[in-house]
Amino acid sequence: MQKYLTFDCYFTLLDESSLYDKVAEIGEKLGVDGKSARERFVTYQEDRSNMHPYLDYDLLTRNNLINLDFKFGLEHKFEKYYVEVMEAHRNLKPYPEVIDTLEKFIALRYKLIMMSNSSWSIIPENVKALEVPFDVWTAEDVHAYKPDLHFFKQVEDHYGFNEQNHIHIAQGYMSDMEPAGAMDWPTVWVNRYHDKATGLYKPTYEVSKLDEILPILK
């Protein structure tokens, strides 16, 4: 029986903090509060109303920077750093334990599948940083962003997941844990930052780092 592990990418496998640090750095260059710029960038990125109708992630990012210009009363200042922000997203690095743990998952004969709210203008470099083979599904492929169940149903239908052959692994509670729970998928919440669950769904397992999953799978 083929066994599958599905993953979120950002903050699960790759540390996205450097992207937000770049936005804060740009804000400081432009003479505005970097922390506020970072927070507003994250808020816009996480607001699902900014993604309907579906927008590719690169356009969503440009709109996010345009929104920062509007919020800070600037004209084409943040937006002109679009290329640098996109490059920062391509250059994210994995958490220290990730590559070794992924190699061990493969040794246990799991097929690794990435489900990312990203686009094909970014994700190839992100996958390359992980150094192991993945099947990759992005929001661009299914024209939906998690937590939209359409994303989850498309992937499930393609592979034929069931409770015996599949576990979903992610850091995002609202984006991944809750919809995976609605799909009746077994889940592992990689709660790196010790967040409180914001909904009623209780993940099947909860860990603080990826390598803590290994005893669960053996």
Coordinates of C-alpha atoms in Angstrom, one line a residue:
M1 CA 0.0 0.0 0.0
Q2 CA 1.3 3.4 -1.0
K3 CA 1.5 5.8 2.0
Y4 CA 1.2 9.5 1.7
L5 CA 2.2 12.6 3.7
T6 CA 0.8 15.9 2.6
F7 CA 2.4 19.1 3.9
D8 CA 1.9 22.8 4.0
C9 CA 5.1 24.6 3.0
Y10 CA 5.5 27.9 4.7
F11 CA 6.1 27.9 8.5
T12 CA 5.9 24.1 8.3
L13 CA 8.9 23.2 6.3
L14 CA 10.3 26.7 5.3
D15 CA 10.7 29.6 7.7
E16 CA 8.8 32.5 6.1
S17 CA 10.0 35.0 8.6
S18 CA 12.8 36.3 6.3
L19 CA 10.1 37.4 3.8
Y20 CA 8.3 39.5 6.4
D21 CA 11.7 40.8 7.7
K22 CA 12.3 42.0 4.1
V23 CA 9.0 43.9 4.1
A24 CA 9.9 45.5 7.5
E25 CA 13.3 46.5 6.1
I26 CA 11.8 48.1 3.1
G27 CA 9.4 50.0 5.3
E28 CA 12.3 51.4 7.3
K29 CA 14.0 52.5 4.1
L30 CA 10.9 54.3 3.1
G31 CA 10.7 56.1 6.5
V32 CA 7.7 54.3 7.9
D33 CA 7.5 51.9 10.9
G34 CA 8.9 48.6 9.8
K35 CA 6.9 46.6 12.3
S36 CA 3.7 48.2 11.2
A37 CA 4.5 47.5 7.5
R38 CA 5.2 43.9 8.3
E39 CA 2.0 43.4 10.3
R40 CA -0.1 45.0 7.5
F41 CA 1.5 42.9 4.9
V42 CA 0.7 39.7 6.8
T43 CA -2.8 40.8 7.5
Y44 CA -3.5 41.5 3.8
Q45 CA -1.9 38.2 2.8
E46 CA -4.1 36.2 5.2
D47 CA -7.3 38.0 4.3
R48 CA -9.1 35.6 2.0
S49 CA -11.4 38.4 0.7
N50 CA -8.3 39.7 -1.2
M51 CA -8.1 36.4 -3.1
H52 CA -11.6 36.3 -4.6
P53 CA -12.0 35.9 -7.5
Y54 CA -8.9 33.8 -7.6
L55 CA -5.6 35.7 -8.1
D56 CA -2.2 34.2 -8.7
Y57 CA 0.1 34.7 -5.7
D58 CA 2.5 37.0 -7.6
L59 CA -0.4 39.4 -8.4
L60 CA -1.7 39.1 -4.8
T61 CA 1.8 40.1 -3.6
R62 CA 1.9 43.1 -5.9
N63 CA -1.5 44.2 -4.7
N64 CA -0.3 43.8 -1.1
L65 CA 2.5 46.2 -1.8
I66 CA 0.2 48.6 -3.5
N67 CA -2.0 48.4 -0.4
L68 CA 0.9 49.3 1.8
D69 CA 1.5 52.4 -0.3
F70 CA -2.1 53.4 0.2
K71 CA -2.1 52.7 3.9
F72 CA 1.1 54.8 4.5
G73 CA 0.1 57.6 2.1
L74 CA 2.9 56.7 -0.4
E75 CA 2.9 56.5 -4.2
H76 CA 4.6 53.6 -5.9
K77 CA 7.2 53.2 -3.1
F78 CA 6.6 49.7 -1.7
E79 CA 5.4 48.5 -5.1
K80 CA 8.7 49.2 -6.7
Y81 CA 10.3 46.6 -4.4
Y82 CA 8.0 43.9 -5.8
V83 CA 10.9 42.0 -7.5
E84 CA 12.9 42.0 -4.2
V85 CA 10.0 40.8 -2.2
M86 CA 9.3 38.0 -4.7
E87 CA 13.0 37.0 -4.6
A88 CA 12.9 36.9 -0.8
H89 CA 10.0 34.5 -1.0
R90 CA 12.0 32.3 -3.4
N91 CA 15.0 32.2 -1.0
L92 CA 13.3 30.9 2.1
K93 CA 15.3 28.4 4.2
P94 CA 14.1 25.2 5.9
Y95 CA 14.0 24.8 9.6
P96 CA 17.1 23.0 11.0
E97 CA 15.4 19.6 11.4
V98 CA 13.4 19.6 8.2
I99 CA 15.7 18.1 5.5
D100 CA 16.9 15.2 7.7
T101 CA 13.4 14.4 8.8
L102 CA 12.0 14.5 5.2
E103 CA 14.7 12.0 4.2
K104 CA 13.6 9.7 7.0
F105 CA 10.0 10.0 5.9
I106 CA 11.1 8.8 2.4
A107 CA 13.1 6.0 4.0
L108 CA 9.8 4.9 5.6
R109 CA 8.4 4.7 2.1
Y110 CA 6.1 7.7 2.3
K111 CA 5.3 9.7 -0.8
L112 CA 5.7 13.4 0.0
I113 CA 3.1 15.9 -1.4
M114 CA 3.2 19.6 -0.9
M115 CA 0.0 21.7 -0.8
S116 CA 0.9 25.3 -0.9
N117 CA -0.9 28.7 -1.2
S118 CA 1.8 29.6 -3.7
S119 CA 2.4 29.9 -7.4
W120 CA 4.7 28.4 -10.0
S121 CA 6.7 31.6 -10.2
I122 CA 7.9 30.9 -6.6
I123 CA 7.5 27.3 -5.6
P124 CA 10.3 25.6 -7.7
E125 CA 13.0 27.4 -5.7
N126 CA 11.2 26.6 -2.4
V127 CA 11.1 22.9 -3.3
K128 CA 14.8 22.9 -4.3
A129 CA 15.7 24.2 -0.8
L130 CA 14.2 21.1 0.7
E131 CA 16.5 18.8 -1.2
V132 CA 14.0 15.9 -1.5
P133 CA 11.4 15.0 -4.2
F134 CA 7.9 16.2 -3.7
D135 CA 4.7 16.1 -5.7
V136 CA 3.6 19.8 -5.7
W137 CA 0.2 21.3 -5.7
T138 CA -0.2 25.1 -5.6
A139 CA -3.2 27.4 -5.4
E140 CA -2.4 28.2 -9.0
D141 CA -3.1 24.6 -10.0
V142 CA -6.5 24.4 -8.4
H143 CA -7.5 28.1 -8.5
A144 CA -8.3 28.1 -4.8
Y145 CA -6.4 29.0 -1.7
K146 CA -6.5 27.0 1.5
P147 CA -8.7 26.7 3.6
D148 CA -11.0 26.3 0.6
L149 CA -12.1 22.6 0.6
H150 CA -11.8 22.5 -3.2
F151 CA -8.0 22.4 -2.8
F152 CA -8.2 19.5 -0.4
K153 CA -10.8 17.6 -2.4
Q154 CA -8.7 17.9 -5.6
V155 CA -5.7 16.4 -4.0
E156 CA -7.6 13.7 -2.2
D157 CA -9.4 12.6 -5.4
H158 CA -6.1 12.4 -7.3
Y159 CA -4.4 10.1 -4.9
G160 CA -7.3 8.2 -3.2
F161 CA -6.5 9.1 0.4
N162 CA -8.1 7.2 3.3
E163 CA -7.4 7.1 7.0
Q164 CA -4.9 4.2 6.6
N165 CA -2.7 5.6 3.9
H166 CA -2.5 9.3 4.6
I167 CA -1.7 12.0 7.2
H168 CA -1.7 15.8 6.7
I169 CA 1.0 17.8 8.3
A170 CA 1.0 21.6 8.7
Q171 CA 1.6 24.6 10.9
G172 CA -1.5 26.6 9.9
Y173 CA -4.5 25.9 12.1
M174 CA -7.2 27.8 10.2
S175 CA -5.6 27.2 6.7
D176 CA -4.9 23.5 7.1
M177 CA -6.0 21.9 10.4
E178 CA -9.6 22.9 10.3
P179 CA -10.3 22.1 6.6
A180 CA -8.3 18.8 6.9
G181 CA -10.5 18.0 9.9
A182 CA -13.6 18.7 7.8
M183 CA -12.2 16.2 5.2
D184 CA -11.8 13.6 8.0
W185 CA -8.0 13.5 7.3
P186 CA -5.7 12.4 10.1
T187 CA -3.6 15.4 11.0
V188 CA -0.4 16.5 12.7
W189 CA -0.3 20.2 13.8
V190 CA 3.3 21.4 13.8
N191 CA 2.7 24.1 16.4
R192 CA 6.1 25.7 16.2
Y193 CA 5.1 28.9 18.0
H194 CA 2.8 27.3 20.6
D195 CA -0.3 29.0 19.3
K196 CA -3.7 28.4 20.8
A197 CA -6.3 26.6 18.6
T198 CA -8.7 29.2 17.3
G199 CA -11.5 26.7 16.4
L200 CA -13.2 23.6 17.8
Y201 CA -11.2 21.1 15.7
K202 CA -8.7 19.1 17.7
P203 CA -5.8 17.8 15.5
T204 CA -5.0 14.1 15.7
Y205 CA -1.5 14.9 16.9
E206 CA 0.3 18.0 18.0
V207 CA 4.1 18.5 17.9
S208 CA 6.4 21.5 18.0
K209 CA 9.0 20.3 15.4
L210 CA 8.8 18.1 12.3
D211 CA 11.1 15.4 13.7
E212 CA 8.7 14.8 16.6
I213 CA 6.4 13.1 14.0
L214 CA 8.8 10.2 13.4
P215 CA 7.6 8.1 16.4
I216 CA 4.0 8.6 15.3
L217 CA 4.8 7.0 11.9
K218 CA 6.8 4.0 13.1

